[in-house]
PDB file of C-alpha atoms and ligand atoms in Angstrom:
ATOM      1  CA  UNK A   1     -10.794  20.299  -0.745  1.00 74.00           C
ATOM      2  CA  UNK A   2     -10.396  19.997   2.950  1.00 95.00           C
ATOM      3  CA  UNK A   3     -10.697  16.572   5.533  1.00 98.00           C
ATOM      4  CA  UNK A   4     -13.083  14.667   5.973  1.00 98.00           C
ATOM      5  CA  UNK A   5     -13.386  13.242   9.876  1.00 98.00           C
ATOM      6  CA  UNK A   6     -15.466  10.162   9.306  1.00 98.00           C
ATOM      7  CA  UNK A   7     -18.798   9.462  11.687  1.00 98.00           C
ATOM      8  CA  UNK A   8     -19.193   6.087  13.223  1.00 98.00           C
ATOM      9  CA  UNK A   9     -21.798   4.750  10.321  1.00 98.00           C
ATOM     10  CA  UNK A  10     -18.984   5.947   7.864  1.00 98.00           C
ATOM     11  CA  UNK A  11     -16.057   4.193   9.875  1.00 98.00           C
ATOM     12  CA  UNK A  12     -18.479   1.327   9.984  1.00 98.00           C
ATOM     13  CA  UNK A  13     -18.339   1.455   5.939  1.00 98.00           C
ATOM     14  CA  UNK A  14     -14.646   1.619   5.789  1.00 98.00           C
ATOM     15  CA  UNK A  15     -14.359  -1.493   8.535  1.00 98.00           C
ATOM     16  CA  UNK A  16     -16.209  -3.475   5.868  1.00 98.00           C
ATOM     17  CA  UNK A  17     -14.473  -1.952   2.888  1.00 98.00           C
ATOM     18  CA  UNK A  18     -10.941  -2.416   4.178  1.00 98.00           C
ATOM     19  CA  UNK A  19     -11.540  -5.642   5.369  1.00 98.00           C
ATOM     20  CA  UNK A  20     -12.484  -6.654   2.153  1.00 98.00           C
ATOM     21  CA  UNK A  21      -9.863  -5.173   0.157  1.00 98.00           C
ATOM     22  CA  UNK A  22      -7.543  -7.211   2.576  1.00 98.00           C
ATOM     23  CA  UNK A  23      -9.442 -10.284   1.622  1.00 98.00           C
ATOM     24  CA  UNK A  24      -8.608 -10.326  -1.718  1.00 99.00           C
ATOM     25  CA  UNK A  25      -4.737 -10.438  -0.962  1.00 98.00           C
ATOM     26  CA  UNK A  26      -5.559 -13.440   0.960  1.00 98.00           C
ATOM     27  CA  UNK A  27      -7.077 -15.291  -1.352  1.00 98.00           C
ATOM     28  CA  UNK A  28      -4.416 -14.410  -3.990  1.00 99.00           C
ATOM     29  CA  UNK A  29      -1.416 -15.794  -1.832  1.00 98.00           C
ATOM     30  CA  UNK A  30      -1.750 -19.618  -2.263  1.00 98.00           C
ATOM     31  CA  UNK A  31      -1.542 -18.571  -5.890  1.00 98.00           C
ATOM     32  CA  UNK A  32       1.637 -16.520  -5.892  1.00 98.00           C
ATOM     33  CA  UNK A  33       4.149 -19.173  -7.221  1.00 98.00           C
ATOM     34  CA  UNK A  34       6.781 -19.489  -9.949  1.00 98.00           C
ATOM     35  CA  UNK A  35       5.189 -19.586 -13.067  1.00 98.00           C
ATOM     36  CA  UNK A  36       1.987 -17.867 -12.595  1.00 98.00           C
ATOM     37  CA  UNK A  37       1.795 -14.146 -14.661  1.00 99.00           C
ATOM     38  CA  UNK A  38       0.560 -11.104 -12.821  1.00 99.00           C
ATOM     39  CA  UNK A  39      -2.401 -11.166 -15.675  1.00 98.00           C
ATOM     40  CA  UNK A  40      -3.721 -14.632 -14.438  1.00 99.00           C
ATOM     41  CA  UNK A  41      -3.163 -12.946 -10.611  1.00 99.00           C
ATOM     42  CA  UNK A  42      -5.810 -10.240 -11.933  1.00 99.00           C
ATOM     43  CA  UNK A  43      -7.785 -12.162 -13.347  1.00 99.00           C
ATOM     44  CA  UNK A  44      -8.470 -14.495  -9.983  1.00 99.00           C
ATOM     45  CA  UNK A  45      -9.033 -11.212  -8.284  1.00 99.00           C
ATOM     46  CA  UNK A  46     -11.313  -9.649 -10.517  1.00 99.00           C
ATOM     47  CA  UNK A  47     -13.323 -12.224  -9.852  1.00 98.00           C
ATOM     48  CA  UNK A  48     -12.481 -12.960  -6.546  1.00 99.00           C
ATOM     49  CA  UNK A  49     -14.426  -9.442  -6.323  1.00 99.00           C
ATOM     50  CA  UNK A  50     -17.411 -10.664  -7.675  1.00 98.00           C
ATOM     51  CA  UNK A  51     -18.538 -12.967  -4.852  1.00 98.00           C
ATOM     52  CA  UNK A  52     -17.680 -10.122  -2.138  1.00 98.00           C
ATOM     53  CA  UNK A  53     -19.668  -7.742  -4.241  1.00 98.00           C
ATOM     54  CA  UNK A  54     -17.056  -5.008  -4.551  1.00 99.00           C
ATOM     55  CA  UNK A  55     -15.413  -3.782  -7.601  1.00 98.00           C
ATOM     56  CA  UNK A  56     -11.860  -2.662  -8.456  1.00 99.00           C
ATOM     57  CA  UNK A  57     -11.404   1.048  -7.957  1.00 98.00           C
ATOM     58  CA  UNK A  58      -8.378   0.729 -10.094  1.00 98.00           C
ATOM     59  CA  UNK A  59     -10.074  -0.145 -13.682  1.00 98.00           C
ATOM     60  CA  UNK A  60     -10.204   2.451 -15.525  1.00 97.00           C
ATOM     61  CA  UNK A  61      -8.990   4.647 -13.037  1.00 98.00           C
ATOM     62  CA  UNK A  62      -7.329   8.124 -13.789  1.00 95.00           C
ATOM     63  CA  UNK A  63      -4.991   9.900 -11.822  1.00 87.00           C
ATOM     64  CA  UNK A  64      -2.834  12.694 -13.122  1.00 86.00           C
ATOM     65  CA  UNK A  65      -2.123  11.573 -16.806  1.00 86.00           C
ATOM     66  CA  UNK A  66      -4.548  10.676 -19.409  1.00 90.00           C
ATOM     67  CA  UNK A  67      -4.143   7.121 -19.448  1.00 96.00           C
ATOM     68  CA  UNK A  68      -7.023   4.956 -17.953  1.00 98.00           C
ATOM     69  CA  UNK A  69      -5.586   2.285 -15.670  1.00 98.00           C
ATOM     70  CA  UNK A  70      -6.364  -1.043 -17.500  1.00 98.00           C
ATOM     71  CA  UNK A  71      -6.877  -3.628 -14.312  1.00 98.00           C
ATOM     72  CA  UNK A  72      -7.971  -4.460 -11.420  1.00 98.00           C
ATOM     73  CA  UNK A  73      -4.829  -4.494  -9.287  1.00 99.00           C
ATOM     74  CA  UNK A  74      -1.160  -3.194  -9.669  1.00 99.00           C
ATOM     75  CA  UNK A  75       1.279  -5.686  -9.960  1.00 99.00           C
ATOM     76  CA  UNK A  76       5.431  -4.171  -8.651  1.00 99.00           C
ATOM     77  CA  UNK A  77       7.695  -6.709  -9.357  1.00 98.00           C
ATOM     78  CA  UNK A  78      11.452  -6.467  -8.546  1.00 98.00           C
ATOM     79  CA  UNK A  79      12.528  -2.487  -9.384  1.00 98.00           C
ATOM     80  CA  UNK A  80       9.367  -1.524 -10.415  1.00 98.00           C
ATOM     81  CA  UNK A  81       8.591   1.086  -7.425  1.00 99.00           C
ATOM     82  CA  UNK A  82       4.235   1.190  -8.047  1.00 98.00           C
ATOM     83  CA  UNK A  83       1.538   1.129 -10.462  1.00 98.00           C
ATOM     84  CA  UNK A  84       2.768  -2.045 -12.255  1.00 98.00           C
ATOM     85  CA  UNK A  85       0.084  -3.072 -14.571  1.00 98.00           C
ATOM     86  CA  UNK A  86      -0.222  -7.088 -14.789  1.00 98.00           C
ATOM     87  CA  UNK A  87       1.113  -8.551 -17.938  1.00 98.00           C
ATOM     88  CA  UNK A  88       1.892 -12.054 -19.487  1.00 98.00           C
ATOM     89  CA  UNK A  89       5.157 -12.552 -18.076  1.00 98.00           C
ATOM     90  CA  UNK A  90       5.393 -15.773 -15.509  1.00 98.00           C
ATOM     91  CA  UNK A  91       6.896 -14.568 -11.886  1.00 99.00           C
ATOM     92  CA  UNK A  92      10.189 -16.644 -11.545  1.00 98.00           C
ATOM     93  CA  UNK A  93      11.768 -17.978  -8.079  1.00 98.00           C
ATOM     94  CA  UNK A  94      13.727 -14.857  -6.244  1.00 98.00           C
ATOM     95  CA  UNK A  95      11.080 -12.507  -7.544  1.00 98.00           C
ATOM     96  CA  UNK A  96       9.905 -10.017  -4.732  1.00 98.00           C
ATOM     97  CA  UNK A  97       6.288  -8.426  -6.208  1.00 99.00           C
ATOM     98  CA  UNK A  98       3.583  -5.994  -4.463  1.00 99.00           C
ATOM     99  CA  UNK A  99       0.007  -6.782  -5.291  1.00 99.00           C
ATOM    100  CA  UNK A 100      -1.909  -3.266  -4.565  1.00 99.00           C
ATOM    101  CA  UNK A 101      -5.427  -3.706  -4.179  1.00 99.00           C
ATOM    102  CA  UNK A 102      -8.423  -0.970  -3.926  1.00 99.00           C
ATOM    103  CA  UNK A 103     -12.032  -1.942  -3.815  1.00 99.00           C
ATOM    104  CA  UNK A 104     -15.131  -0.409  -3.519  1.00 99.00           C
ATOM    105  CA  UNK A 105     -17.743  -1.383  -1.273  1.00 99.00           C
ATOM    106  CA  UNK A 106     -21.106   0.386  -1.378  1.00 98.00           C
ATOM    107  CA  UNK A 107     -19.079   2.972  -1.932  1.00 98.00           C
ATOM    108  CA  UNK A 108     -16.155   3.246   0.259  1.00 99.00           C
ATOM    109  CA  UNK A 109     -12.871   2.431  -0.718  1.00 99.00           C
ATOM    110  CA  UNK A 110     -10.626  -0.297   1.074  1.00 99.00           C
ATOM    111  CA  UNK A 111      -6.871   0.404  -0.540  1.00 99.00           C
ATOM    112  CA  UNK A 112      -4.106  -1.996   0.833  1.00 99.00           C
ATOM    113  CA  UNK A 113      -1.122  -4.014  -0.554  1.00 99.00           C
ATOM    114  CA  UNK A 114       1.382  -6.272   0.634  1.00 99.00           C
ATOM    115  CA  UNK A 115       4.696  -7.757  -0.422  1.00 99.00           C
ATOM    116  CA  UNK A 116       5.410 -11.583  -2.017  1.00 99.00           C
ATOM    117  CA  UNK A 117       8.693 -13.375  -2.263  1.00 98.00           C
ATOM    118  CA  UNK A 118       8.079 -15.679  -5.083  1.00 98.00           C
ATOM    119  CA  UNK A 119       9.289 -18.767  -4.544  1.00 98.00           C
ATOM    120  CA  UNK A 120      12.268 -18.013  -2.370  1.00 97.00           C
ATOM    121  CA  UNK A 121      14.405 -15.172  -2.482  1.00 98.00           C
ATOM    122  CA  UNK A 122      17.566 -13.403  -1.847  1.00 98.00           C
ATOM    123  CA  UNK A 123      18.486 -11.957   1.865  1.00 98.00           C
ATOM    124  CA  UNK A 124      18.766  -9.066   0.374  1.00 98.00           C
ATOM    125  CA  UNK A 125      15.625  -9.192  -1.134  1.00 98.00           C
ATOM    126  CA  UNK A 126      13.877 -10.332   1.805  1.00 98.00           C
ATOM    127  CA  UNK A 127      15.471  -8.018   3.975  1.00 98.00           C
ATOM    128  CA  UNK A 128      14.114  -5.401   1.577  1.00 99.00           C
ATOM    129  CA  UNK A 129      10.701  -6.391   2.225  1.00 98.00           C
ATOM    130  CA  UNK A 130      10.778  -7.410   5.843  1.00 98.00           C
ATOM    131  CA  UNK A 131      12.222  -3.456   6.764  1.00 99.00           C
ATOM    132  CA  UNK A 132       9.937  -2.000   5.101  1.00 99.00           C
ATOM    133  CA  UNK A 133       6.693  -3.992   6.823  1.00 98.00           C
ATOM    134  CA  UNK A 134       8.344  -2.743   9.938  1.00 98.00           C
ATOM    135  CA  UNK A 135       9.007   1.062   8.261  1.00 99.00           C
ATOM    136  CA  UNK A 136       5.166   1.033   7.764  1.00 98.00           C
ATOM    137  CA  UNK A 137       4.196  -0.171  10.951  1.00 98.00           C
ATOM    138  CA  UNK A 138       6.847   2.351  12.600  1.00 98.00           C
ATOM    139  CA  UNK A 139       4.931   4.745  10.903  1.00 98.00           C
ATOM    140  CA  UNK A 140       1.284   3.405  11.950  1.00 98.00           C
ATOM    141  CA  UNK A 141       2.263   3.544  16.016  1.00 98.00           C
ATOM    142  CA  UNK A 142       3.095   7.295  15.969  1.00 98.00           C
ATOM    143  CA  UNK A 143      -1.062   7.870  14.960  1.00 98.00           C
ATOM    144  CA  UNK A 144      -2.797   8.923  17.470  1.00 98.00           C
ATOM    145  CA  UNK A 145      -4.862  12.347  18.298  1.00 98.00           C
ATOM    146  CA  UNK A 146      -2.217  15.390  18.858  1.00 98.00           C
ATOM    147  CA  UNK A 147       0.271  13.549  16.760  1.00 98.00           C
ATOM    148  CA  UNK A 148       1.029  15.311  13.441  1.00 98.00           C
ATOM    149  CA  UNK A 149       1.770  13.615   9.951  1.00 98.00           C
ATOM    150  CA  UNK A 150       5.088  14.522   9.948  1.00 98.00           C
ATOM    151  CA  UNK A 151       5.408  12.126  12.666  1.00 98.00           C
ATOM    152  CA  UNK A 152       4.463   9.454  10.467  1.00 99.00           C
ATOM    153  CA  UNK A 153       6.605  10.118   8.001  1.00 99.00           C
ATOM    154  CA  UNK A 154       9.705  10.814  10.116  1.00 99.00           C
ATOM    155  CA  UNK A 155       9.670   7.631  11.767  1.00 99.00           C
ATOM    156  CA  UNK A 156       9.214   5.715   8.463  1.00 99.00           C
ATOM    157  CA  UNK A 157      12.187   7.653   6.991  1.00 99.00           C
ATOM    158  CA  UNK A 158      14.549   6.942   9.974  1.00 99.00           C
ATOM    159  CA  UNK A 159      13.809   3.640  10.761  1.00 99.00           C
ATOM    160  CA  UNK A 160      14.274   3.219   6.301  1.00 99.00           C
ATOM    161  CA  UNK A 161      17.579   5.087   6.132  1.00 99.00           C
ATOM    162  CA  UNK A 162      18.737   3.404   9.470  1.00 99.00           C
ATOM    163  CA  UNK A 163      18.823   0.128   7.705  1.00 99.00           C
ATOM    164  CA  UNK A 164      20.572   1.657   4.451  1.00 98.00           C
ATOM    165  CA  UNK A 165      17.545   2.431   2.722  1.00 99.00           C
ATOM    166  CA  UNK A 166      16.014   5.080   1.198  1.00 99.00           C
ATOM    167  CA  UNK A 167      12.175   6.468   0.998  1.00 99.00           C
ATOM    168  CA  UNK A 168      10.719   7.402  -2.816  1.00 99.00           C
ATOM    169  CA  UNK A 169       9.697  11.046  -2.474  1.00 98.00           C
ATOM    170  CA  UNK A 170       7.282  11.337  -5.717  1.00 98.00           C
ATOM    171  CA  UNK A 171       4.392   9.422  -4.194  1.00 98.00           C
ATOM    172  CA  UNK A 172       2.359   9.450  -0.914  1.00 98.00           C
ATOM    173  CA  UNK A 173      -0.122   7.767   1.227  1.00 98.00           C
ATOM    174  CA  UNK A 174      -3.291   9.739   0.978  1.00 98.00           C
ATOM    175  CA  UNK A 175      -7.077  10.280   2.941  1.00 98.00           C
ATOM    176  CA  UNK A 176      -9.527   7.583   2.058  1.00 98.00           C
ATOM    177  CA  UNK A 177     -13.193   7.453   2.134  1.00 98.00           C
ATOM    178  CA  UNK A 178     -15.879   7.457  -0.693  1.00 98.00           C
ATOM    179  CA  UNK A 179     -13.314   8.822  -2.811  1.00 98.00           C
ATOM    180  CA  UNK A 180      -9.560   6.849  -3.499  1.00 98.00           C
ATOM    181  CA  UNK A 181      -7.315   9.226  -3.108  1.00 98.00           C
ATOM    182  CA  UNK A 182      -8.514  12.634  -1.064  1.00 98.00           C
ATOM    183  CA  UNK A 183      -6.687  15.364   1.504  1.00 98.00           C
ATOM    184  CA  UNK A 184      -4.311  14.667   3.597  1.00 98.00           C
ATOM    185  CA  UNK A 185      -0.949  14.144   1.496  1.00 98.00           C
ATOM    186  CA  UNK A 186       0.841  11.295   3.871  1.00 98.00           C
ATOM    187  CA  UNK A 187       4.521  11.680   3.242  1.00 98.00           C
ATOM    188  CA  UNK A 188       6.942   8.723   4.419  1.00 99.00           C
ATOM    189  CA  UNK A 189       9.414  11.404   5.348  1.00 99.00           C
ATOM    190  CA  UNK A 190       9.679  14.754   7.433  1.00 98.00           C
ATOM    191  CA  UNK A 191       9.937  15.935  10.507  1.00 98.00           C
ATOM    192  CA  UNK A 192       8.838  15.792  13.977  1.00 98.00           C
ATOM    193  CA  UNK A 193       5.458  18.149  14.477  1.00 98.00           C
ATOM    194  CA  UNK A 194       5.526  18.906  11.440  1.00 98.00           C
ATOM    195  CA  UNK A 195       2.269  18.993   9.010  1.00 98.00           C
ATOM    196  CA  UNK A 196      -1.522  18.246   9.530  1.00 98.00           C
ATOM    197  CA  UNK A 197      -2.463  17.522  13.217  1.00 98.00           C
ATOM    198  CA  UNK A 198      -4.041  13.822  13.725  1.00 98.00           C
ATOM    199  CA  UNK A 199      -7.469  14.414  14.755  1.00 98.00           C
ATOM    200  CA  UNK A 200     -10.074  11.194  15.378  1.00 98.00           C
ATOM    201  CA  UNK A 201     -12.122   9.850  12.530  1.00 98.00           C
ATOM    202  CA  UNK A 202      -9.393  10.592   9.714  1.00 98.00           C
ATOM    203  CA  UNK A 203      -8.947   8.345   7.453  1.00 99.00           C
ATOM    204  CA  UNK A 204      -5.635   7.621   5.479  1.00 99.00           C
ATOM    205  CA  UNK A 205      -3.009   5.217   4.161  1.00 99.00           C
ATOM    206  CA  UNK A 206       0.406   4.799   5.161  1.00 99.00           C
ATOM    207  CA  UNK A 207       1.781   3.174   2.066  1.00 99.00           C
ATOM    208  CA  UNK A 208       5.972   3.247   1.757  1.00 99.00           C
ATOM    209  CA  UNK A 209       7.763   2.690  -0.605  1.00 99.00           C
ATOM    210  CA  UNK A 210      11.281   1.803   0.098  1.00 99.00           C
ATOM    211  CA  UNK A 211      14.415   1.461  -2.312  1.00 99.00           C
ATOM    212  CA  UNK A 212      17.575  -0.681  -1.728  1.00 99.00           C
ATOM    213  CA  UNK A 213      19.658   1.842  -3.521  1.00 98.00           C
ATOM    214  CA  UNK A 214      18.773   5.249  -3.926  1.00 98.00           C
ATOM    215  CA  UNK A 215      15.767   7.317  -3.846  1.00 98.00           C
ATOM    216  CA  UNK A 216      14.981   8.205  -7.525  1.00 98.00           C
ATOM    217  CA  UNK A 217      12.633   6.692  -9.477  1.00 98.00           C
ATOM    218  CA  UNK A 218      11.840   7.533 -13.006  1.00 98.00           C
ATOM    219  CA  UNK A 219       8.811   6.545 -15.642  1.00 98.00           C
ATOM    220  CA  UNK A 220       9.362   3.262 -16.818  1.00 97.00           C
ATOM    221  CA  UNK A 221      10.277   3.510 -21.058  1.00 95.00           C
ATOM    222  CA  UNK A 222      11.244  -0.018 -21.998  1.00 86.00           C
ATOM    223  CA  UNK A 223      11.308  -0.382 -25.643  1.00 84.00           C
ATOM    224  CA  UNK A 224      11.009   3.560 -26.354  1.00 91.00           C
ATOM    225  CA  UNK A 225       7.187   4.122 -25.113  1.00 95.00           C
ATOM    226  CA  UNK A 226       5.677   4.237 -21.795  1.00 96.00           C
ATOM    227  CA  UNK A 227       2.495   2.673 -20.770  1.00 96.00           C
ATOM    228  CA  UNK A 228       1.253   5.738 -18.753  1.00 96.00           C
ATOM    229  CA  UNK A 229       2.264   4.305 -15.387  1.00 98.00           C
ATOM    230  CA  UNK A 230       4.879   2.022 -14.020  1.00 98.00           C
ATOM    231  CA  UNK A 231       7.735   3.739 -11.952  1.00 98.00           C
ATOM    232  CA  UNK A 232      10.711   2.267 -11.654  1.00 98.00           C
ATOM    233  CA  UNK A 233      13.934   2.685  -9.685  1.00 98.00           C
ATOM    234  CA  UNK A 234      16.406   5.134 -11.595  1.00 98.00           C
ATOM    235  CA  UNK A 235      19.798   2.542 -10.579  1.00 98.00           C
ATOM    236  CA  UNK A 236      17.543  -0.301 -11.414  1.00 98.00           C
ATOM    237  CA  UNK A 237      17.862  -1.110  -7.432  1.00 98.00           C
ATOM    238  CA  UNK A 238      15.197  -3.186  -6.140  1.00 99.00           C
ATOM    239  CA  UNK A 239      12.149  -1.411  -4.165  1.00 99.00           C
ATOM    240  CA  UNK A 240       9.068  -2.555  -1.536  1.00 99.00           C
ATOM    241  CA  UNK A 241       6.167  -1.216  -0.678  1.00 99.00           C
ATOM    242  CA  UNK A 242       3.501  -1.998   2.458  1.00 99.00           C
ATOM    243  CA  UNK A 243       0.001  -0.506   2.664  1.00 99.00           C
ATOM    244  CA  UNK A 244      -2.415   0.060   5.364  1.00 98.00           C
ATOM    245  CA  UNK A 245      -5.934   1.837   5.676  1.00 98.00           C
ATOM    246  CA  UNK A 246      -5.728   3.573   8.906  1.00 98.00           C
ATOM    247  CA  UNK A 247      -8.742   4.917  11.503  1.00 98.00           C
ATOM    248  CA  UNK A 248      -7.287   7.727  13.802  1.00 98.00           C
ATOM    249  CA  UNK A 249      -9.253   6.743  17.102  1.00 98.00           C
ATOM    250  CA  UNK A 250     -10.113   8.992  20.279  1.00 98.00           C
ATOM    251  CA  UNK A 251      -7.063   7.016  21.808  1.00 97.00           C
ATOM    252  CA  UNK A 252      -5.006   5.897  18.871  1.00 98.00           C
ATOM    253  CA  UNK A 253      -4.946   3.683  16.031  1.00 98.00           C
ATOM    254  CA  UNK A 254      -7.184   1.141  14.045  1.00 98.00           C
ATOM    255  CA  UNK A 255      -5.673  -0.334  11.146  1.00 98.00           C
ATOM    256  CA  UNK A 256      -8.545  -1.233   8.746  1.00 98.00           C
ATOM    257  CA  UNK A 257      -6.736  -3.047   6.304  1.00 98.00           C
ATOM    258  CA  UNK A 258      -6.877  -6.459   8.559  1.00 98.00           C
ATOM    259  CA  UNK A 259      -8.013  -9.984   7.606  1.00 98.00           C
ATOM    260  CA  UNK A 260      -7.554 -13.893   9.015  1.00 98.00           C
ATOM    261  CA  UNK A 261      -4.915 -13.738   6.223  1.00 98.00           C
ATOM    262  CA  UNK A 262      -2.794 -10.518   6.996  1.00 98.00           C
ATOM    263  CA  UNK A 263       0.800 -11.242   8.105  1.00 98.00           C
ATOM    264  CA  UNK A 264       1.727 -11.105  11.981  1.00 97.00           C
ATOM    265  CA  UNK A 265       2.495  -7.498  13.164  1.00 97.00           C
ATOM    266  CA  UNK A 266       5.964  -6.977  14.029  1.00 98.00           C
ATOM    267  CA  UNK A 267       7.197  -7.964  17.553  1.00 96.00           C
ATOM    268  CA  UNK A 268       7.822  -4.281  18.577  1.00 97.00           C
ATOM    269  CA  UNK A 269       3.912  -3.060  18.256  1.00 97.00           C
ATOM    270  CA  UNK A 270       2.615  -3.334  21.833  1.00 91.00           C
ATOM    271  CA  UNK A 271      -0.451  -5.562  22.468  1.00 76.00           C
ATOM    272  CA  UNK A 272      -2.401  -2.448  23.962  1.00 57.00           C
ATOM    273  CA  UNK A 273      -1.687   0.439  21.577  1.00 53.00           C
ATOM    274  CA  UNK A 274      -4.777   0.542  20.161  1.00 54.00           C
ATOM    275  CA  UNK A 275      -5.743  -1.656  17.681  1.00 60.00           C
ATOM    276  CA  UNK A 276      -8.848  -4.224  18.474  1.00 58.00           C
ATOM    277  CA  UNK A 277      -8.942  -7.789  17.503  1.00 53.00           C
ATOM    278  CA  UNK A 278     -10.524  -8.182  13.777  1.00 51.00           C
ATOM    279  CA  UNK A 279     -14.318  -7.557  13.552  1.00 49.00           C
ATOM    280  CA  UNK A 280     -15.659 -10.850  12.623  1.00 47.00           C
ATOM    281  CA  UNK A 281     -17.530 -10.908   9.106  1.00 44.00           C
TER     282      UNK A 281
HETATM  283  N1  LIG B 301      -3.707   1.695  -4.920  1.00 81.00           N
HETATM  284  C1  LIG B 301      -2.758   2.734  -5.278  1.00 81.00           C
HETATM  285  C2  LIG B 301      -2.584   3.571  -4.034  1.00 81.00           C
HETATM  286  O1  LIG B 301      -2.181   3.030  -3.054  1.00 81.00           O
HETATM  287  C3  LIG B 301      -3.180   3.531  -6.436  1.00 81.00           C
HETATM  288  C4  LIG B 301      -3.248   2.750  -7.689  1.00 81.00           C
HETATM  289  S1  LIG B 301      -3.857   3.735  -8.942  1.00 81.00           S
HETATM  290  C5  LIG B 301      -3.694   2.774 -10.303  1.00 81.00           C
HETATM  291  O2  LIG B 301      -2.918   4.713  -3.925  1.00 81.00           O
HETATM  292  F1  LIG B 301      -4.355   3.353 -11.229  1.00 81.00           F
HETATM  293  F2  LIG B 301      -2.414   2.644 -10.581  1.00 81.00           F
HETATM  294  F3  LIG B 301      -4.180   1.568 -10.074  1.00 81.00           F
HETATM  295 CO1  LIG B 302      -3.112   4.096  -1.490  1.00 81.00          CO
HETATM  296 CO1  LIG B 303      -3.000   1.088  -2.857  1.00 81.00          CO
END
């Protein structure tokens, strides 16, 4: 196993790919009301995928365990930390929820998510979510060639803990390509100069996860059994998540996980660091 550094015709793939996946989050939001269930979310999206001509990388997907991932997006509502799988239950007003969403496009994987305040929510709540846009994006401006990972992660981790938060250790952002989930590891902690070195044409996702309480998470056993993979928060504290796709360029960033619907970057990520207007479809 070793890095791949992508080739223009392969970052060409990945602009398309990413875009896509990106897409499908925007056409899920007008949706994303009281009373909908994360199963009729999927369901939109599955075939939302159909008319872009990508499929979910997620069905049937396999990671560590043995358990086959049964949909086509992962549904984190409230302290679920990741890998919520959609269900029958309706979303209720002062729900928070991250919708993660992988496609593949000819081949290439586009992996993104986002957070949703259903209805309205909490300050708390929204604070939760709004930090931890701005942890991921504090994390996206230290890429750039000579950088190393561990600036990534430190800056996600300080800005995090700054605001009273803490970073989920058991999960990482991870290279991206033809295959979901390659070399590097990209850990939302560490320290300065620490880890890989950034190098142009890597590929990875910065994907945080952020808890209001504390850090540890645990497998999610309601009812005695577990259904392979939702994590949840071990105080029961509320958690949000961001994720990007993310081109290391000769000069700095390109975030390839952008669309027409993709919120407004924060006010503190200069106009000229790096990353060009949208490539038009
Ligand atoms: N999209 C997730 C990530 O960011 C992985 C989901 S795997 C699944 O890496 F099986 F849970 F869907
Ligand atoms: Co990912
Ligand atoms: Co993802």
């Amino acid at each position: 196993m070793s890095i791949t550094y992508h080739d223009a015709e392969g970052i060409a793939a990945m602009r398309v790919a990413c875009r896509l996946a990106s897409e499908v989050l925007d056409y899920l939001t007008p949706f994303i009301k009281p009373g909908i269930t994360t199963n009729e979310i999927d369901r939109l999206a599955a075939e939302y995928m159909v008319t872009q001509g990508t499929t979910s990388a997620t069905v049937g997907y396999k990671g560590a365990g043995d358990v086959p991932f049964p949909k086509s997006l992962c549904t984190s509502v409230n302290h679920v930390v990741c890998h919520g799988i959609p269900d029958d239950k309706p979303l209720k007003k002062g729900d928070i929820m991250n919708i993660d969403v992988t496609v593949i496009k000819d081949g290439w994987y586009g992996d993104n998510s986002r957070m949703f305040v259903i209805g309205d929510a909490s300050i708390a709540a929204k604070r939760l979510c709004q930090i931890t846009f701005e942890a991921m994006w504090h994390g996206i401006l230290q890429v750039k060639p000579g950088n190393h990972l561990g600036d990534v992660g430190h800056a996600i981790q300080r800005f995090a803990e700054g605001n009273g938060y803490s970073v989920v250790r058991e999960f990482c952002g991870h290279g991206v390509g033809r295959t979901f989930h390659a070399e590097p590891q990209v850990l939302h902690y560490g320290r300065p100069g620490t880890m890989e070195e950034l190098k142009p044409g890597m590929i990875f996702t910065i994907e945080p996860m952020i808890n209001a309480g504390k850090r540890d998470i645990k497998e999610d056993h309601r009812g005695g059994r577990y259904d392979g993979w939702t994590i949840v928060t071990r105080d029961r504290s509320l958690s949000a998540q961001w994720e990007h796709t993310v081109l290391v360029t000769e000069t700095g960033y390109e975030v390839l996980t952008l669309s027409a619907g993709s919120p407004p970057l924060p006010s503190f990520v200069p106009a000229a660091s790096g990353q060009p207007a949208p490539v038009a479809a």
